[in-house]
Tab-separated table of C-alpha atoms in Angstrom:
chain	number	residue	atom	x	y	z
A	269	PHE	CA	-0.034	-0.158	-0.240
A	270	GLY	CA	2.913	2.469	0.808
A	271	ALA	CA	4.392	1.683	-2.765
A	272	LEU	CA	1.481	2.254	-4.338
A	273	ARG	CA	0.966	5.746	-2.462
A	274	GLU	CA	4.340	6.927	-2.804
A	275	HIS	CA	5.534	5.924	-5.731
A	276	VAL	CA	2.487	5.569	-8.090
A	277	PHE	CA	-0.158	7.775	-7.045
A	278	ALA	CA	2.189	10.793	-5.578
A	279	GLU	CA	0.146	13.315	-7.337
A	280	ILE	CA	-3.829	13.414	-7.512
A	281	PRO	CA	-5.791	15.115	-10.011
A	282	LYS	CA	-7.416	18.360	-8.912
A	283	ASP	CA	-11.168	17.547	-9.415
A	284	ALA	CA	-13.669	17.417	-6.425
A	285	ASP	CA	-13.919	13.836	-6.927
A	286	ALA	CA	-10.568	12.948	-6.695
A	287	ALA	CA	-10.297	14.344	-3.023
A	288	LEU	CA	-12.079	11.303	-1.838
A	289	PHE	CA	-9.412	9.451	-3.629
A	290	GLN	CA	-6.666	11.252	-1.558
A	291	GLU	CA	-8.549	10.478	1.339
A	292	GLU	CA	-8.719	7.063	1.104
A	293	LEU	CA	-4.719	6.702	0.152
A	294	MET	CA	-3.856	8.459	3.151
A	295	GLY	CA	-5.860	5.719	4.997
A	296	GLU	CA	-4.453	2.773	6.711
A	297	SER	CA	-5.555	0.279	3.943
A	298	LEU	CA	-6.804	-0.022	0.462
A	299	GLU	CA	-8.745	-2.549	-1.333
A	300	VAL	CA	-7.804	-3.640	-4.421
A	301	PHE	CA	-9.091	-6.302	-7.360
A	302	GLU	CA	-6.323	-7.934	-9.509
A	303	ILE	CA	-7.099	-9.669	-13.054
A	304	ALA	CA	-4.242	-11.239	-14.446
A	305	ASP	CA	-3.583	-13.215	-18.186
A	306	PHE	CA	-0.979	-15.398	-18.922
A	307	GLY	CA	0.114	-16.941	-21.959
A	308	THR	CA	-1.473	-13.842	-23.730
A	309	SER	CA	0.298	-11.339	-25.974
A	310	GLY	CA	0.064	-8.640	-23.471
A	311	LEU	CA	-0.548	-5.204	-24.490
A	312	SER	CA	1.925	-4.949	-27.293
A	313	GLY	CA	2.874	-2.070	-29.655
A	314	PRO	CA	3.872	1.687	-29.304
A	315	THR	CA	2.735	3.831	-26.164
A	316	ARG	CA	1.765	6.696	-28.477
A	317	ALA	CA	-1.480	7.284	-30.440
A	318	ASP	CA	-0.033	9.552	-32.936
A	319	LEU	CA	2.643	7.486	-34.070
A	320	VAL	CA	1.929	4.945	-36.807
A	321	ALA	CA	2.968	1.614	-35.527
A	322	ASP	CA	6.168	-0.163	-37.677
A	323	GLY	CA	6.421	-3.344	-35.961
A	324	PRO	CA	4.640	-6.606	-36.326
A	325	GLU	CA	2.455	-6.145	-33.342
A	326	ASP	CA	-1.103	-4.992	-33.110
A	327	PRO	CA	-1.536	-1.425	-31.330
A	328	ASP	CA	-2.852	-3.148	-28.212
A	329	PHE	CA	-1.350	-0.680	-25.743
A	330	VAL	CA	-2.725	2.286	-27.353
A	331	ASN	CA	-6.205	1.160	-27.875
A	332	PHE	CA	-6.376	-0.203	-24.120
A	333	MET	CA	-4.571	3.046	-22.555
A	334	ARG	CA	-4.942	6.130	-25.081
A	335	ASN	CA	-7.878	5.362	-27.020
A	336	VAL	CA	-11.687	5.545	-25.847
A	337	GLY	CA	-12.766	3.109	-28.017
A	338	ALA	CA	-11.435	0.971	-30.927
A	339	ALA	CA	-12.824	-1.126	-33.264
A	340	ARG	CA	-12.615	-5.168	-33.500
A	341	ASP	CA	-9.160	-5.929	-34.839
A	342	THR	CA	-8.758	-9.586	-34.556
A	343	HIS	CA	-10.357	-12.092	-37.032
A	344	GLN	CA	-13.682	-13.118	-35.359
A	345	GLY	CA	-12.105	-11.921	-31.877
A	346	GLY	CA	-14.703	-11.540	-28.947
A	347	GLY	CA	-14.905	-7.829	-28.483
A	348	THR	CA	-13.590	-4.320	-29.095
A	349	TYR	CA	-11.451	-2.008	-26.970
A	350	GLY	CA	-14.733	-0.139	-25.819
A	351	TYR	CA	-17.478	-1.179	-23.076
A	352	GLY	CA	-15.290	-3.735	-21.663
A	353	LYS	CA	-12.572	-1.767	-21.109
A	354	THR	CA	-14.802	1.063	-19.477
A	355	SER	CA	-16.323	-1.673	-17.049
A	356	LEU	CA	-12.970	-1.732	-15.349
A	357	TYR	CA	-12.785	1.992	-14.506
A	358	ALA	CA	-16.881	1.873	-13.605
A	359	LEU	CA	-15.900	-1.234	-10.866
A	360	SER	CA	-13.519	1.167	-9.331
A	361	ARG	CA	-14.891	3.769	-6.777
A	362	HIS	CA	-12.507	6.174	-7.932
A	363	SER	CA	-12.308	5.242	-11.833
A	364	THR	CA	-8.712	4.386	-11.369
A	365	ILE	CA	-6.870	1.284	-12.444
A	366	LEU	CA	-3.456	0.355	-12.767
A	367	VAL	CA	-1.769	-1.986	-15.740
A	368	ASP	CA	1.159	-3.945	-15.618
A	369	SER	CA	1.929	-5.641	-19.172
A	370	GLN	CA	4.833	-7.850	-20.521
A	371	THR	CA	4.797	-7.734	-24.081
A	372	THR	CA	6.587	-6.695	-27.280
A	373	CYS	CA	6.907	-3.604	-29.410
A	374	ASP	CA	9.125	-3.992	-32.695
A	375	GLY	CA	9.703	-7.626	-32.082
A	376	LEU	CA	11.500	-7.365	-28.662
A	377	PRO	CA	10.391	-7.947	-25.427
A	378	VAL	CA	9.087	-5.002	-23.016
A	379	ARG	CA	7.532	-4.450	-19.371
A	380	ARG	CA	5.169	-1.767	-19.089
A	381	LEU	CA	3.146	-0.081	-15.789
A	382	MET	CA	0.811	2.729	-15.981
A	383	ALA	CA	-1.977	3.751	-13.960
A	384	CYS	CA	-4.998	5.859	-15.904
A	385	ARG	CA	-8.361	7.148	-14.357
A	386	LEU	CA	-11.326	8.499	-15.959
A	387	GLY	CA	-12.708	11.235	-13.934
A	388	GLY	CA	-15.042	14.239	-15.108
A	389	THR	CA	-14.084	17.185	-16.531
A	390	PHE	CA	-13.023	19.907	-14.431
A	391	ALA	CA	-11.199	23.302	-14.411
A	392	ALA	CA	-8.224	24.384	-12.377
A	393	ILE	CA	-5.495	27.085	-11.883
A	394	GLU	CA	-2.307	25.878	-13.505
A	395	GLY	CA	0.470	28.694	-13.116
A	396	ASP	CA	-1.543	31.791	-13.476
A	397	VAL	CA	-3.978	30.563	-15.808
A	398	ARG	CA	-7.688	28.863	-14.946
A	399	LYS	CA	-7.673	25.596	-17.417
A	400	ARG	CA	-10.144	23.063	-18.152
A	401	PHE	CA	-9.303	19.372	-18.153
A	402	THR	CA	-10.954	16.408	-19.723
A	403	GLY	CA	-10.545	14.381	-16.430
A	404	ARG	CA	-8.643	11.701	-17.779
A	405	HIS	CA	-5.345	11.321	-15.750
A	406	TRP	CA	-2.635	8.770	-16.564
A	407	TRP	CA	0.166	8.228	-13.548
A	408	GLY	CA	3.799	6.962	-15.276
A	409	SER	CA	7.029	8.534	-16.628
A	410	LEU	CA	7.023	12.393	-17.294
A	411	ASP	CA	7.765	13.085	-21.087
A	412	VAL	CA	8.147	16.352	-22.832
A	413	THR	CA	6.756	15.232	-26.285
A	414	SER	CA	3.780	12.806	-25.228
A	415	GLY	CA	3.099	14.260	-21.561
A	416	VAL	CA	2.887	10.747	-19.713
A	417	GLU	CA	4.625	7.504	-20.679
A	418	PRO	CA	4.429	4.127	-19.261
A	419	PHE	CA	7.201	3.028	-16.362
A	420	SER	CA	9.265	0.629	-18.560
A	421	GLY	CA	11.973	-1.919	-18.449
A	422	ASP	CA	13.782	-2.418	-14.859
A	423	GLU	CA	11.993	0.330	-13.538
A	424	ALA	CA	8.499	-1.332	-14.226
A	425	ILE	CA	9.858	-4.423	-12.936
A	426	ARG	CA	11.094	-2.772	-9.861
A	427	LEU	CA	7.700	-1.110	-9.266
A	428	ALA	CA	5.660	-4.209	-10.226
A	429	CYS	CA	7.375	-6.276	-7.407
A	430	LEU	CA	7.113	-3.143	-4.662
A	431	LEU	CA	3.149	-3.741	-5.265
A	432	GLY	CA	3.229	-7.364	-5.046
A	433	LEU	CA	1.965	-7.794	-8.671
A	434	PRO	CA	2.540	-11.135	-10.193
A	435	GLU	CA	6.093	-12.135	-11.329
A	436	ARG	CA	6.702	-12.405	-15.267
A	437	SER	CA	10.025	-13.133	-17.117
A	438	ALA	CA	10.090	-12.241	-20.745
A	439	GLU	CA	8.608	-15.431	-21.715
A	440	ALA	CA	5.752	-14.891	-19.360
A	441	THR	CA	3.820	-12.498	-21.571
A	442	GLY	CA	0.594	-11.218	-20.342
A	443	THR	CA	-1.167	-8.560	-18.279
A	444	THR	CA	-2.346	-7.821	-14.719
A	445	ILE	CA	-4.785	-5.292	-14.237
A	446	MET	CA	-5.109	-3.500	-10.763
A	447	ILE	CA	-8.543	-1.835	-9.818
A	448	VAL	CA	-8.320	0.272	-7.159
A	449	SER	CA	-10.892	0.352	-4.238
A	450	PRO	CA	-13.362	-1.748	-6.146
A	451	ARG	CA	-17.370	-2.147	-6.049
A	452	LEU	CA	-17.641	-5.641	-5.300
A	453	ASP	CA	-21.122	-6.137	-3.530
A	454	GLU	CA	-23.179	-2.601	-3.604
A	455	GLU	CA	-25.674	-4.071	-5.886
A	456	ASP	CA	-26.508	-7.109	-3.530
A	457	ASP	CA	-29.317	-7.248	-1.003
A	458	GLU	CA	-27.573	-7.277	2.730
A	459	ASP	CA	-29.593	-10.544	3.731
A	460	GLU	CA	-28.157	-12.014	0.039
A	461	ARG	CA	-24.524	-10.655	0.050
A	462	LEU	CA	-21.936	-13.727	-0.962
A	463	PRO	CA	-18.589	-13.955	0.161
A	464	VAL	CA	-16.328	-12.244	-2.983
A	465	GLY	CA	-15.144	-15.759	-3.880
A	466	PRO	CA	-18.167	-17.534	-4.576
A	467	HIS	CA	-19.770	-14.590	-6.126
A	468	LEU	CA	-16.555	-14.496	-8.345
A	469	LEU	CA	-16.626	-18.041	-9.250
A	470	GLU	CA	-20.174	-18.041	-10.320
A	471	THR	CA	-19.476	-15.270	-12.641
A	472	VAL	CA	-16.443	-16.757	-14.406
A	473	LEU	CA	-18.307	-20.000	-14.694
A	474	TRP	CA	-21.760	-18.527	-16.028
A	475	ASN	CA	-19.846	-16.612	-18.713
A	476	PHE	CA	-16.731	-18.415	-19.719
A	477	TRP	CA	-17.689	-21.989	-19.129
A	478	PRO	CA	-17.454	-23.038	-22.970
A	479	ARG	CA	-13.443	-22.193	-22.805
A	480	MET	CA	-13.042	-24.035	-19.419
A	481	CYS	CA	-14.700	-27.843	-20.512
A	482	ARG	CA	-12.460	-30.791	-20.423
A	483	ASP	CA	-12.593	-31.199	-24.201
A	484	THR	CA	-11.693	-27.365	-24.971
A	485	PRO	CA	-8.713	-27.684	-27.435
A	486	ARG	CA	-5.752	-26.732	-25.307
A	487	HIS	CA	-4.759	-23.537	-27.675
A	488	ARG	CA	-8.251	-22.297	-26.651
A	489	LYS	CA	-8.628	-23.577	-23.030
A	490	LEU	CA	-9.092	-21.032	-20.464
A	491	SER	CA	-7.489	-22.264	-17.005
A	492	VAL	CA	-9.171	-19.684	-14.230
A	493	TYR	CA	-7.407	-19.571	-10.688
A	494	ILE	CA	-9.393	-17.128	-7.807
A	495	ASP	CA	-7.233	-16.061	-5.096
A	496	VAL	CA	-9.111	-14.135	-1.788
A	497	ASP	CA	-7.063	-12.649	0.138
A	498	GLY	CA	-4.695	-15.509	0.151
A	499	GLU	CA	-6.928	-18.291	-0.066
A	500	ASN	CA	-7.563	-19.987	-3.271
A	501	VAL	CA	-11.275	-20.629	-4.730
A	502	HIS	CA	-11.680	-23.756	-5.903
A	503	VAL	CA	-12.945	-23.938	-9.551
A	504	PRO	CA	-14.586	-26.951	-10.632
A	505	ASP	CA	-14.840	-28.126	-14.158
A	506	PRO	CA	-18.266	-26.986	-16.052
A	507	GLU	CA	-18.990	-30.576	-16.235
A	508	ASP	CA	-18.626	-30.805	-12.653
A	509	TYR	CA	-21.256	-27.773	-11.853
A	510	PRO	CA	-24.896	-28.018	-12.566
A	511	PRO	CA	-26.665	-27.367	-14.398
A	512	LEU	CA	-23.612	-26.538	-16.808
A	513	ASP	CA	-22.931	-30.333	-17.065
A	514	HIS	CA	-25.655	-30.435	-19.685
A	515	PHE	CA	-24.947	-27.172	-21.575
A	516	ALA	CA	-21.049	-28.517	-21.699
A	517	ARG	CA	-22.508	-31.997	-23.728
A	518	ALA	CA	-24.545	-29.768	-25.692
A	519	LEU	CA	-21.296	-28.162	-26.737
A	520	SER	CA	-19.512	-31.325	-27.265
A	521	GLU	CA	-22.299	-32.527	-29.675
A	522	VAL	CA	-21.565	-28.978	-31.524
A	523	ARG	CA	-17.977	-29.341	-31.742
A	524	SER	CA	-18.025	-32.539	-32.929
A	525	GLY	CA	-20.608	-31.890	-35.720
A	526	GLY	CA	-23.444	-33.129	-34.398
A	527	GLY	CA	-26.944	-31.540	-33.604
A	528	GLN	CA	-28.687	-29.899	-36.286
A	529	ILE	CA	-27.714	-27.320	-38.633
A	530	VAL	CA	-29.708	-23.945	-38.707
A	531	ARG	CA	-30.414	-22.706	-42.072
A	532	SER	CA	-31.784	-19.751	-43.804
A	533	LYS	CA	-33.363	-20.476	-47.512
A	534	ARG	CA	-33.547	-16.853	-49.021
A	535	PRO	CA	-30.417	-15.945	-49.136
A	536	ALA	CA	-29.675	-19.897	-48.854
A	537	MET	CA	-26.967	-20.098	-45.992
A	538	ASP	CA	-25.754	-22.130	-43.091
A	539	LEU	CA	-26.284	-19.930	-40.065
A	540	GLY	CA	-25.129	-22.272	-37.286
A	541	ARG	CA	-25.205	-25.800	-35.383
A	542	ILE	CA	-27.472	-26.094	-32.263
A	543	ALA	CA	-27.490	-29.093	-29.775
A	544	MET	CA	-29.619	-29.302	-27.153
A	545	VAL	CA	-29.295	-32.252	-24.160
A	546	LYS	CA	-31.543	-33.479	-21.342
A	547	GLY	CA	-30.822	-35.281	-18.294
A	548	LEU	CA	-31.543	-35.516	-14.377
A	549	ARG	CA	-31.624	-32.214	-12.693
A	550	SER	CA	-28.705	-32.213	-10.282
A	551	ASP	CA	-28.398	-30.823	-6.739
A	552	ARG	CA	-26.795	-27.280	-7.131
A	553	HIS	CA	-23.832	-25.950	-5.673
A	554	PRO	CA	-24.561	-23.918	-2.302
A	555	GLY	CA	-23.605	-20.599	-3.970
A	556	ALA	CA	-25.827	-21.288	-6.778
A	557	LEU	CA	-28.932	-21.756	-4.443
A	558	ARG	CA	-28.969	-17.544	-3.712
A	559	ALA	CA	-31.743	-15.536	-4.941
A	560	HIS	CA	-29.655	-13.196	-7.315
A	561	SER	CA	-27.777	-16.540	-8.519
A	562	PRO	CA	-27.724	-16.349	-12.605
A	563	PHE	CA	-27.876	-20.345	-12.132
A	564	PRO	CA	-31.472	-21.305	-12.817
A	565	LYS	CA	-33.343	-23.681	-10.379
A	566	GLN	CA	-34.147	-25.850	-13.235
A	567	ALA	CA	-32.522	-25.274	-16.353
A	568	SER	CA	-34.342	-24.587	-19.758
A	569	HIS	CA	-31.873	-22.711	-21.813
A	570	ILE	CA	-29.546	-22.402	-24.872
A	571	ALA	CA	-26.404	-20.218	-24.551
A	572	LEU	CA	-26.005	-18.427	-27.738
A	573	MET	CA	-22.092	-17.859	-28.958
A	574	ARG	CA	-20.007	-17.088	-31.705
A	575	PRO	CA	-17.115	-19.457	-32.535
A	576	VAL	CA	-14.701	-17.465	-30.431
A	577	GLU	CA	-16.865	-19.594	-27.718
A	578	LEU	CA	-18.235	-16.847	-25.059
A	579	VAL	CA	-21.960	-16.592	-24.281
A	580	VAL	CA	-23.277	-13.872	-25.424
A	581	LYS	CA	-26.683	-14.568	-23.837
A	582	TYR	CA	-29.036	-17.301	-22.715
A	583	VAL	CA	-32.332	-17.736	-24.440
A	584	GLU	CA	-34.702	-19.406	-21.767
A	585	GLY	CA	-37.317	-21.899	-23.204
A	586	GLU	CA	-40.060	-24.372	-21.802
A	587	ALA	CA	-38.945	-26.463	-19.015
A	588	PHE	CA	-40.131	-29.686	-18.480
A	589	SER	CA	-43.192	-30.263	-16.311
A	590	ASP	CA	-41.272	-32.931	-14.106
A	591	ALA	CA	-39.179	-30.935	-11.826
A	592	ARG	CA	-36.761	-34.043	-11.947
A	593	PHE	CA	-35.320	-33.385	-15.441
A	594	GLU	CA	-33.797	-30.339	-16.999
A	595	TRP	CA	-32.201	-29.335	-20.213
A	596	GLY	CA	-29.612	-27.361	-21.931
A	597	GLY	CA	-28.856	-26.007	-25.772
A	598	VAL	CA	-25.743	-24.397	-27.413
A	599	PHE	CA	-26.210	-22.538	-30.707
A	600	VAL	CA	-22.776	-21.410	-32.229
A	601	CYS	CA	-23.167	-19.377	-35.422
A	602	SER	CA	-21.440	-20.428	-38.316
A	603	ASP	CA	-17.708	-19.432	-38.813
A	604	GLY	CA	-18.271	-18.167	-42.300
A	605	ASP	CA	-16.683	-14.573	-42.239
A	606	GLU	CA	-20.688	-13.243	-43.700
A	607	VAL	CA	-22.212	-15.058	-41.144
A	608	GLU	CA	-20.152	-14.560	-38.076
A	609	ALA	CA	-19.768	-10.726	-38.870
A	610	ALA	CA	-23.435	-10.288	-38.813
A	611	PHE	CA	-24.049	-11.805	-35.500
A	612	ALA	CA	-21.101	-9.705	-34.315
A	613	ASP	CA	-22.200	-6.534	-35.697
A	614	ALA	CA	-25.782	-7.459	-34.298
A	615	GLU	CA	-24.076	-6.865	-30.458
A	616	PRO	CA	-24.921	-4.099	-28.644
A	617	PRO	CA	-21.311	-2.413	-26.969
A	618	ALA	CA	-22.216	-4.840	-23.690
A	619	HIS	CA	-21.835	-7.778	-26.070
A	620	ASP	CA	-24.452	-9.319	-24.432
A	621	ASP	CA	-27.253	-9.809	-26.880
A	622	TRP	CA	-28.045	-10.197	-30.462
A	623	ILE	CA	-30.147	-7.538	-31.630
A	624	PRO	CA	-31.148	-7.548	-35.583
A	625	ASP	CA	-32.421	-3.793	-35.522
A	626	ASN	CA	-29.060	-3.071	-35.232
A	627	LEU	CA	-28.204	-3.824	-38.883
A	628	PRO	CA	-29.219	-2.385	-42.144
A	629	LYS	CA	-31.605	-4.089	-43.892
A	630	GLY	CA	-30.171	-6.826	-45.984
A	631	ARG	CA	-28.660	-9.989	-46.184
A	632	SER	CA	-27.071	-9.956	-42.211
A	633	LYS	CA	-30.101	-8.626	-40.984
A	634	THR	CA	-31.781	-11.738	-42.271
A	635	PHE	CA	-29.248	-14.140	-41.055
A	636	VAL	CA	-29.959	-12.980	-37.633
A	637	ASN	CA	-33.441	-12.761	-37.654
A	638	VAL	CA	-33.836	-16.260	-39.080
A	639	GLY	CA	-31.276	-17.994	-36.323
A	640	LEU	CA	-33.262	-16.103	-33.373
A	641	LYS	CA	-36.460	-17.387	-34.720
A	642	ARG	CA	-34.930	-20.874	-35.255
A	643	ILE	CA	-33.647	-20.875	-31.611
A	644	ASN	CA	-36.769	-19.964	-30.021
A	645	GLU	CA	-38.603	-22.235	-31.720
A	646	ALA	CA	-36.252	-24.914	-30.497
A	647	ALA	CA	-36.274	-23.379	-27.078
A	648	ARG	CA	-40.146	-23.324	-26.835
A	649	THR	CA	-40.615	-26.959	-28.179
A	650	PHE	CA	-37.816	-29.066	-26.925
A	651	ALA	CA	-39.572	-30.083	-23.854
A	652	ASN	CA	-42.482	-30.495	-25.432
A	653	PRO	CA	-42.803	-31.136	-29.205
A	654	LEU	CA	-46.322	-31.020	-29.636
A	655	SER	CA	-46.199	-27.378	-29.002
A	656	ALA	CA	-44.311	-27.147	-32.216
A	657	SER	CA	-47.588	-27.955	-34.276
A	658	GLY	CA	-49.715	-25.949	-32.308
A	659	ARG	CA	-51.332	-29.172	-30.655
A	660	SER	CA	-51.394	-29.655	-27.283
A	661	GLU	CA	-51.232	-33.027	-25.147
A	662	GLU	CA	-54.758	-34.332	-24.652
A	663	ARG	CA	-55.592	-35.082	-21.060
A	664	GLY	CA	-57.880	-38.009	-19.972
A	665	GLN	CA	-58.296	-41.608	-19.166
A	666	SER	CA	-55.674	-43.695	-20.724
């Protein structure tokens, strides 16, 4: 904490909101929430947004630390440098994050450490002149040309060590994001609050389970470790965390070419593949029994995703009348460029829905409309196939 106060946040912006940040920094302790990834490329490329990158790397550092938003620059990638990045600042009570990245620039390894705050606009006296400021504030190494550059090399490594951030060698590329003074339980009712560990476990599994399954190819597999105040939280495989066991089986079918192909007729196109699996309803993990848990008490949902295999949303269907059974399904849109781009463009900034009205009239809008129609039909009729024809089951003497 002393290193954070003395070596990083030694100077605080002059807006009114930052006074609360200053007060907390002068206290006895400060909570932080860290997200670290390994085996990724890190925040590569140049550090200045006004320079053209000549190296082989994507301008990830500029897109993450400098620019407000950037379009998807990875073929069939999961998102953009927009909403997700902003949510990190929103999670901090002081809209402040610190970023430590082991990466490459111009083909050479480099370590970088920098902090940033997204505050509101304000006016303050600088010298003898009253100036207006945007509210964006960076902490790093002062540079006469660009203003602030990230700490780099040995200086970045020394600071990361003082702050207790994960150790990284030149080969252990990746990024650690420290969220200062996080909001972790403000949205839960007092009686429904869970310890942070189980809450994080639920969130990770509900959204990222497709990349955590046992049969996920190694180069795509996501291994998650959760640590709260030095204590490890066990992260089970999705196959061992009901009702994700049914969804995992459905995804395995899709990956192996099973299930059914969803098609549009005009224009003729394969839109993706859907698989649905039923089984006995297993007992839930204790954390999944709270009132605000995302996990349903009786699953009857289809998980929607693009080929990147991150859950976009769940479509709820008709449940089995017998509560001893439940079902889970998966729809993965086609990896054909035209279809995948249509579903990607139909997503709002939060990447949590497919909205056909986001698209102009044409082939792409038709693909998404038809795909959603077929998915909703499947969700409505899987537990009761007779409802597909509009007939209801007759009840009377056998």
